[in-house]
mmCIF file of C-alpha atoms in Angstrom:
data_model
loop_
_atom_site.group_PDB
_atom_site.id
_atom_site.type_symbol
_atom_site.label_atom_id
_atom_site.label_comp_id
_atom_site.label_asym_id
_atom_site.label_seq_id
_atom_site.Cartn_x
_atom_site.Cartn_y
_atom_site.Cartn_z
ATOM 1 C CA MET A 574 -0.026 -0.008 0.009
ATOM 2 C CA SER A 575 1.266 3.545 -0.963
ATOM 3 C CA SER A 576 1.974 5.990 1.706
ATOM 4 C CA PHE A 577 2.186 8.897 -0.937
ATOM 5 C CA TYR A 578 -0.951 10.768 -2.124
ATOM 6 C CA LYS A 579 -0.325 13.458 -5.025
ATOM 7 C CA VAL A 580 -2.173 16.510 -5.146
ATOM 8 C CA SER A 581 -4.743 16.982 -7.836
ATOM 9 C CA ASP A 582 -2.617 19.727 -9.695
ATOM 10 C CA PHE A 583 -0.261 17.073 -10.899
ATOM 11 C CA THR A 584 -0.610 13.820 -12.984
ATOM 12 C CA ASP A 585 1.297 10.659 -12.027
ATOM 13 C CA GLU A 586 3.628 11.438 -15.004
ATOM 14 C CA GLN A 587 4.436 14.800 -13.887
ATOM 15 C CA VAL A 588 5.216 13.866 -10.315
ATOM 16 C CA ALA A 589 7.372 10.990 -11.540
ATOM 17 C CA GLU A 590 9.319 13.372 -13.833
ATOM 18 C CA LEU A 591 9.867 15.986 -10.819
ATOM 19 C CA LEU A 592 10.880 13.226 -8.197
ATOM 20 C CA ASN A 593 12.739 10.772 -10.152
ATOM 21 C CA GLU A 594 16.392 11.361 -10.258
ATOM 22 C CA SER A 595 16.102 14.362 -7.753
ATOM 23 C CA ILE A 596 17.925 14.555 -4.534
ATOM 24 C CA LEU A 597 15.643 13.690 -1.447
ATOM 25 C CA ILE A 598 15.801 15.804 1.618
ATOM 26 C CA VAL A 599 13.973 14.437 4.752
ATOM 27 C CA PRO A 600 14.471 16.497 7.963
ATOM 28 C CA ALA A 601 14.235 14.927 11.420
ATOM 29 C CA VAL A 602 12.091 16.401 14.074
ATOM 30 C CA SER A 603 15.162 16.905 16.398
ATOM 31 C CA ALA A 604 17.000 19.472 18.582
ATOM 32 C CA GLY A 605 15.786 22.970 17.955
ATOM 33 C CA ASN A 606 13.809 21.877 15.120
ATOM 34 C CA VAL A 607 16.731 23.074 13.002
ATOM 35 C CA PRO A 608 16.480 20.610 10.325
ATOM 36 C CA GLN A 609 12.634 21.659 9.661
ATOM 37 C CA LEU A 610 13.631 25.308 9.682
ATOM 38 C CA ALA A 611 16.222 24.839 7.105
ATOM 39 C CA ALA A 612 13.960 22.748 5.088
ATOM 40 C CA ASP A 613 11.503 25.646 5.191
ATOM 41 C CA LEU A 614 14.147 28.108 3.955
ATOM 42 C CA LEU A 615 15.183 25.905 1.137
ATOM 43 C CA LEU A 616 11.596 24.960 -0.204
ATOM 44 C CA HIS A 617 10.571 28.803 -0.013
ATOM 45 C CA SER A 618 13.562 30.262 -1.465
ATOM 46 C CA LEU A 619 13.734 27.877 -4.492
ATOM 47 C CA GLY A 620 10.088 27.948 -5.055
ATOM 48 C CA LEU A 621 9.379 24.131 -4.593
ATOM 49 C CA ARG A 622 5.690 23.136 -5.415
ATOM 50 C CA LEU A 623 3.685 20.890 -3.163
ATOM 51 C CA VAL A 624 3.207 17.898 -5.088
ATOM 52 C CA GLY A 625 1.669 15.326 -2.605
ATOM 53 C CA ARG A 626 1.508 14.418 1.092
ATOM 54 C CA LEU A 627 2.667 11.264 2.932
ATOM 55 C CA SER A 628 0.469 9.212 5.557
ATOM 56 C CA ASP A 629 0.299 10.768 8.976
ATOM 57 C CA LEU A 630 -0.909 7.531 10.696
ATOM 58 C CA TYR A 631 2.235 7.397 12.955
ATOM 59 C CA VAL A 632 2.895 11.136 13.817
ATOM 60 C CA TYR A 633 0.763 13.448 16.037
ATOM 61 C CA PRO A 634 -2.025 14.936 14.137
ATOM 62 C CA PHE A 635 -1.491 18.428 12.511
ATOM 63 C CA ALA A 636 -3.076 20.938 10.483
ATOM 64 C CA GLY A 637 -2.664 24.619 9.855
ATOM 65 C CA PRO A 638 -2.611 27.291 7.318
ATOM 66 C CA ARG A 639 -0.790 27.130 4.110
ATOM 67 C CA ASP A 640 2.639 28.630 4.654
ATOM 68 C CA THR A 641 3.937 31.481 2.115
ATOM 69 C CA PRO A 642 7.400 33.137 1.620
ATOM 70 C CA ASP A 643 7.708 36.442 3.671
ATOM 71 C CA GLY A 644 6.277 39.333 1.890
ATOM 72 C CA ALA A 645 5.114 37.269 -1.253
ATOM 73 C CA ALA A 646 2.190 35.415 -2.447
ATOM 74 C CA THR A 647 1.783 31.699 -2.209
ATOM 75 C CA VAL A 648 3.135 29.647 -4.781
ATOM 76 C CA ASN A 649 1.118 26.574 -3.468
ATOM 77 C CA GLY A 650 -2.405 27.723 -3.466
ATOM 78 C CA GLY A 651 -4.684 28.103 -0.529
ATOM 79 C CA GLY A 652 -5.883 25.213 1.867
ATOM 80 C CA ILE A 653 -4.091 23.966 4.805
ATOM 81 C CA SER A 654 -0.584 22.533 5.683
ATOM 82 C CA THR A 655 -0.519 18.877 6.931
ATOM 83 C CA ALA A 656 1.860 16.885 8.854
ATOM 84 C CA VAL A 657 3.986 15.359 6.266
ATOM 85 C CA GLU A 658 4.133 17.069 2.735
ATOM 86 C CA VAL A 659 6.356 16.580 -0.354
ATOM 87 C CA PHE A 660 7.705 19.720 -2.240
ATOM 88 C CA ALA A 661 9.505 19.294 -5.342
ATOM 89 C CA GLY A 662 11.513 21.331 -8.131
ATOM 90 C CA SER A 663 14.936 22.399 -9.137
ATOM 91 C CA GLY A 664 16.140 18.874 -8.830
ATOM 92 C CA LEU A 665 15.403 18.501 -5.322
ATOM 93 C CA THR A 666 12.606 16.733 -3.531
ATOM 94 C CA VAL A 667 11.785 17.985 0.240
ATOM 95 C CA VAL A 668 9.584 15.869 2.556
ATOM 96 C CA GLN A 669 8.642 18.562 5.105
ATOM 97 C CA VAL A 670 7.799 16.650 8.540
ATOM 98 C CA ARG A 671 5.880 19.142 10.741
ATOM 99 C CA SER A 672 4.816 16.624 13.424
ATOM 100 C CA PRO A 673 6.993 14.115 15.421
ATOM 101 C CA PRO A 674 6.260 10.279 15.539
ATOM 102 C CA LEU A 675 3.856 9.113 18.103
ATOM 103 C CA PRO A 676 5.364 7.401 21.078
ATOM 104 C CA GLY A 677 6.713 4.079 19.985
ATOM 105 C CA GLN A 678 5.907 4.639 16.522
ATOM 106 C CA ARG A 679 9.348 5.995 15.251
ATOM 107 C CA ARG A 680 10.480 2.828 13.352
ATOM 108 C CA ARG A 681 7.053 2.309 11.906
ATOM 109 C CA PHE A 682 6.902 5.739 10.622
ATOM 110 C CA VAL A 683 10.074 5.205 8.928
ATOM 111 C CA GLU A 684 9.714 1.742 7.634
ATOM 112 C CA GLU A 685 5.891 1.926 6.646
ATOM 113 C CA THR A 686 5.815 5.718 5.577
ATOM 114 C CA LEU A 687 9.243 6.967 4.508
ATOM 115 C CA LEU A 688 10.840 3.934 3.101
ATOM 116 C CA PRO A 689 7.733 3.143 0.874
ATOM 117 C CA PHE A 690 8.085 6.571 -0.446
ATOM 118 C CA VAL A 691 11.734 6.197 -1.165
ATOM 119 C CA ARG A 692 11.111 2.952 -3.051
ATOM 120 C CA ASN A 693 8.486 4.253 -5.376
ATOM 121 C CA PHE A 694 10.954 6.797 -7.044
ATOM 122 C CA ARG A 695 14.262 6.610 -8.169
ATOM 123 C CA PHE A 696 15.880 9.370 -6.006
ATOM 124 C CA ALA A 697 19.633 9.961 -7.024
ATOM 125 C CA GLU A 698 20.459 10.348 -3.188
ATOM 126 C CA THR A 699 18.895 10.840 0.121
ATOM 127 C CA LEU A 700 19.809 13.318 2.677
ATOM 128 C CA ALA A 701 18.650 12.827 6.275
ATOM 129 C CA ILE A 702 19.138 15.996 7.647
ATOM 130 C CA ALA A 703 19.297 16.088 11.481
ATOM 131 C CA SER A 704 20.473 18.084 14.357
ATOM 132 C CA SER A 705 21.526 16.897 17.872
ATOM 133 C CA ASN A 706 21.662 18.526 21.286
ATOM 134 C CA ALA A 707 25.094 19.997 21.749
ATOM 135 C CA ALA A 708 24.735 20.115 25.537
ATOM 136 C CA LEU A 709 24.345 16.313 25.934
ATOM 137 C CA ARG A 710 27.209 15.258 23.326
ATOM 138 C CA GLU A 711 30.114 13.483 24.714
ATOM 139 C CA SER A 712 32.914 15.625 23.317
ATOM 140 C CA LEU A 713 32.205 19.406 23.876
ATOM 141 C CA GLN A 714 35.194 20.159 21.623
ATOM 142 C CA GLY A 715 33.797 18.233 18.693
ATOM 143 C CA PRO A 716 32.880 19.911 15.310
ATOM 144 C CA ARG A 717 29.573 21.633 14.957
ATOM 145 C CA TYR A 718 28.667 19.797 11.828
ATOM 146 C CA GLN A 719 29.234 16.142 10.836
ATOM 147 C CA LEU A 720 28.523 14.071 7.716
ATOM 148 C CA LEU A 721 27.254 10.801 9.066
ATOM 149 C CA THR A 722 27.091 7.609 6.945
ATOM 150 C CA PRO A 723 25.068 4.415 8.004
ATOM 151 C CA PRO A 724 26.290 2.612 10.936
ATOM 152 C CA VAL A 725 28.768 -0.131 10.862
ATOM 153 C CA GLY A 726 27.428 -3.330 10.014
ATOM 154 C CA ILE A 727 24.659 -2.273 7.596
ATOM 155 C CA LYS A 728 25.028 -4.264 4.607
ATOM 156 C CA LYS A 729 26.917 -2.722 1.597
ATOM 157 C CA ASP A 730 24.935 -1.404 -1.356
ATOM 158 C CA THR A 731 24.791 -3.847 -4.087
ATOM 159 C CA LYS A 732 22.847 -4.158 -7.263
ATOM 160 C CA ALA A 733 20.765 -7.249 -6.041
ATOM 161 C CA ALA A 734 19.789 -5.508 -2.703
ATOM 162 C CA ALA A 735 18.971 -2.232 -4.590
ATOM 163 C CA ASP A 736 16.888 -4.022 -7.237
ATOM 164 C CA ALA A 737 15.028 -6.140 -4.741
ATOM 165 C CA ALA A 738 13.878 -3.151 -2.774
ATOM 166 C CA GLY A 739 13.084 -1.192 -5.714
ATOM 167 C CA LEU A 740 15.574 1.475 -5.084
ATOM 168 C CA GLY A 741 17.025 1.914 -8.523
ATOM 169 C CA SER A 742 20.464 0.515 -9.636
ATOM 170 C CA GLY A 743 23.232 -0.045 -7.177
ATOM 171 C CA ASN A 744 26.772 -0.688 -8.745
ATOM 172 C CA GLY A 745 28.723 -2.577 -6.362
ATOM 173 C CA SER A 746 29.876 -2.330 -2.782
ATOM 174 C CA ASN A 747 31.672 1.009 -3.368
ATOM 175 C CA ASP A 748 28.708 2.674 -4.472
ATOM 176 C CA GLY A 749 27.796 4.078 -0.938
ATOM 177 C CA ASP A 750 31.519 5.293 -0.504
ATOM 178 C CA ALA A 751 31.390 7.097 -3.744
ATOM 179 C CA THR A 752 28.235 8.652 -2.648
ATOM 180 C CA THR A 753 29.653 9.921 0.546
ATOM 181 C CA ALA A 754 32.764 10.956 -1.146
ATOM 182 C CA ALA A 755 30.660 13.262 -3.362
ATOM 183 C CA LEU A 756 28.775 14.794 -0.547
ATOM 184 C CA SER A 757 31.993 15.444 1.220
ATOM 185 C CA ALA A 758 33.503 17.325 -1.438
ATOM 186 C CA ARG A 759 30.460 19.482 -2.071
ATOM 187 C CA LEU A 760 30.371 20.188 1.683
ATOM 188 C CA ALA A 761 33.956 20.947 1.645
ATOM 189 C CA LYS A 762 33.548 24.009 -0.662
ATOM 190 C CA LEU A 763 31.984 25.775 2.335
ATOM 191 C CA SER A 764 34.786 25.646 4.683
ATOM 192 C CA LEU A 765 37.581 22.961 4.694
ATOM 193 C CA ALA A 766 38.539 23.930 8.269
ATOM 194 C CA LEU A 767 35.245 23.237 9.926
ATOM 195 C CA ASP A 768 34.505 20.105 8.001
ATOM 196 C CA THR A 769 35.471 16.473 9.095
ATOM 197 C CA PRO A 770 35.573 13.505 7.146
ATOM 198 C CA PRO A 771 32.535 11.290 6.656
ATOM 199 C CA GLU A 772 32.157 8.937 9.602
ATOM 200 C CA PRO A 773 29.709 6.235 10.494
ATOM 201 C CA ALA A 774 26.763 7.057 12.802
ATOM 202 C CA PRO A 775 26.588 5.564 16.053
ATOM 203 C CA ALA A 776 24.661 2.228 16.579
ATOM 204 C CA SER A 777 22.370 3.657 18.889
ATOM 205 C CA LEU A 778 20.384 7.019 19.805
ATOM 206 C CA GLU A 779 22.545 7.435 22.963
ATOM 207 C CA GLY A 780 25.428 8.815 20.447
ATOM 208 C CA LEU A 781 22.984 11.035 18.879
ATOM 209 C CA PRO A 782 20.956 12.819 21.654
ATOM 210 C CA GLU A 783 17.641 14.278 20.330
ATOM 211 C CA SER A 784 18.173 13.375 16.714
ATOM 212 C CA GLY A 785 14.842 12.152 15.979
ATOM 213 C CA ILE A 786 14.421 9.649 13.120
ATOM 214 C CA ALA A 787 17.562 10.262 11.613
ATOM 215 C CA LEU A 788 19.495 7.022 12.628
ATOM 216 C CA ASP A 789 16.520 4.800 11.951
ATOM 217 C CA LEU A 790 16.183 6.454 8.427
ATOM 218 C CA LEU A 791 20.037 5.981 7.669
ATOM 219 C CA THR A 792 19.814 2.419 8.728
ATOM 220 C CA ALA A 793 16.428 1.526 6.915
ATOM 221 C CA VAL A 794 17.698 3.065 3.516
ATOM 222 C CA ALA A 795 20.970 1.743 3.490
ATOM 223 C CA ASP A 796 19.903 -1.726 4.538
ATOM 224 C CA ALA A 797 17.522 -1.596 1.553
ATOM 225 C CA GLY A 798 20.325 -0.736 -0.806
ATOM 226 C CA GLY A 799 19.657 3.045 -1.094
ATOM 227 C CA LYS A 800 22.269 5.781 -1.207
ATOM 228 C CA ILE A 801 22.147 7.999 1.816
ATOM 229 C CA CYS A 802 24.018 10.066 4.285
ATOM 230 C CA ALA A 803 22.935 12.386 7.063
ATOM 231 C CA PRO A 804 24.262 16.028 7.262
ATOM 232 C CA LEU A 805 24.172 16.816 11.078
ATOM 233 C CA ILE A 806 24.415 19.980 13.111
ATOM 234 C CA TYR A 807 24.971 20.321 16.747
ATOM 235 C CA VAL A 808 22.692 23.176 18.542
ATOM 236 C CA TYR A 809 21.569 24.200 21.760
ATOM 237 C CA GLU A 810 17.745 24.852 22.256
ATOM 238 C CA GLY A 811 16.715 28.419 22.100
ATOM 239 C CA ASP A 812 16.350 30.878 19.228
ATOM 240 C CA ASN A 813 17.479 28.679 16.445
ATOM 241 C CA PHE A 814 16.732 30.783 13.318
ATOM 242 C CA GLY A 815 20.523 31.610 12.854
ATOM 243 C CA ASP A 816 21.363 27.877 13.180
ATOM 244 C CA ALA A 817 18.812 27.217 10.644
ATOM 245 C CA HIS A 818 20.272 29.627 8.041
ATOM 246 C CA GLU A 819 23.684 28.224 8.632
ATOM 247 C CA PHE A 820 22.424 24.618 8.203
ATOM 248 C CA ALA A 821 20.504 25.426 5.126
ATOM 249 C CA ASP A 822 23.922 26.444 3.558
ATOM 250 C CA ARG A 823 25.349 23.202 4.523
ATOM 251 C CA VAL A 824 22.336 21.231 3.109
ATOM 252 C CA ALA A 825 22.346 23.289 -0.238
ATOM 253 C CA ALA A 826 25.964 22.397 -0.478
ATOM 254 C CA ALA A 827 25.365 18.751 0.096
ATOM 255 C CA ALA A 828 22.582 18.948 -2.668
ATOM 256 C CA GLY A 829 24.939 20.586 -5.172
ATOM 257 C CA ILE A 830 23.339 23.893 -5.276
ATOM 258 C CA ASP A 831 25.295 26.908 -6.258
ATOM 259 C CA ILE A 832 24.611 28.887 -3.048
ATOM 260 C CA ALA A 833 26.063 32.305 -3.876
ATOM 261 C CA ALA A 834 24.005 32.431 -7.328
ATOM 262 C CA THR A 835 20.856 31.317 -5.779
ATOM 263 C CA LYS A 836 21.019 33.515 -2.802
ATOM 264 C CA ALA A 837 22.039 36.481 -4.882
ATOM 265 C CA ALA A 838 18.774 36.217 -6.908
ATOM 266 C CA LEU A 839 16.409 36.073 -3.973
ATOM 267 C CA PRO A 840 14.150 39.158 -2.773
ATOM 268 C CA THR A 841 16.715 39.808 -0.086
ATOM 269 C CA PRO A 842 20.095 39.122 -1.897
ATOM 270 C CA GLY A 843 22.313 36.895 0.146
ATOM 271 C CA ARG A 844 19.739 35.707 2.608
ATOM 272 C CA TRP A 845 17.562 32.843 2.368
ATOM 273 C CA THR A 846 13.778 33.522 2.116
ATOM 274 C CA GLN A 847 12.015 32.896 5.421
ATOM 275 C CA PRO A 848 8.251 31.906 5.403
ATOM 276 C CA VAL A 849 5.814 34.320 6.973
ATOM 277 C CA SER A 850 5.118 31.720 9.612
ATOM 278 C CA TRP A 851 8.347 32.624 11.310
ATOM 279 C CA GLN A 852 7.072 36.007 12.266
ATOM 280 C CA TRP A 853 4.994 34.578 14.971
ATOM 281 C CA VAL A 854 7.275 31.800 16.299
ATOM 282 C CA TYR A 855 7.849 33.919 19.525
ATOM 283 C CA GLY A 856 4.565 35.739 19.574
ATOM 284 C CA LYS A 857 3.847 39.209 18.846
ATOM 285 C CA SER A 858 5.973 42.190 19.955
ATOM 286 C CA VAL A 859 4.808 43.896 23.152
ATOM 287 C CA PRO A 860 3.333 47.219 22.421
ATOM 288 C CA VAL A 861 4.939 50.391 23.712
ATOM 289 C CA GLY A 862 3.109 51.938 26.502
ATOM 290 C CA LEU A 863 2.714 55.508 25.316
ATOM 291 C CA GLU A 864 2.538 54.723 21.593
ATOM 292 C CA GLU A 865 -0.009 51.791 21.333
ATOM 293 C CA GLY A 866 0.011 50.228 24.782
ATOM 294 C CA LEU A 867 -1.840 50.734 28.059
ATOM 295 C CA TYR A 868 -1.744 54.489 27.931
ATOM 296 C CA SER A 869 -2.758 54.880 24.001
#
């Protein structure tokens, strides 16, 4: 049974053309919500179109107004936002996960909702973007960013495994290593001094505190023969808008986007476009008393 439901604006053929061979980005609901915020920046800055929704059976119920780029008309029509939505365009597919899995349903969400979606389309690569709580990490002197590969012990990508899982064509045991090397090279364009070589993810969530579905998704896709890595950022909880802008740069680099050219063409050159919903994250500004507050 498919977990993906396209919107009526697109035919099956149009959806397949947009999604096949694109780079898939899936944010984890994790520390500071930074992956979701970074995904918001990318999909609004690049004008990605809503093409469908995924089943919300295993996540908390959610519905809200359709978001728009700040100061612009919506590119995705009216209606409502739902818990798990799929946006596509510009060679990217972004699954915006707006709601965390229900207690005890994290693996089922990955294996019965996300993995079937990955199998249905021939994605070039999958980026499981994630954050982890910097206050809980083992090494306080560790890098701010990491590029994680599937945990040690996951079977290597092979043509047989990929074909059997419906994940496109693998081309031998070095395929995953080649994908990781390509991602690492793209990230290195930002700052060689701040990047560390790709490394295997820890075997359990204790090594990635508050990282959500990232480890489960890495394991599930790799075990099925898919190409996947996880760009990760360590953050502290608080005002994480700045972290989101930084992480959007990293994710865009991992996806092979020309960041300088893309940001130069945005309404505010050099800065990712924020959605209008960000204006109310911390509530309304307190009115000044003599101007519009108590004594006005």
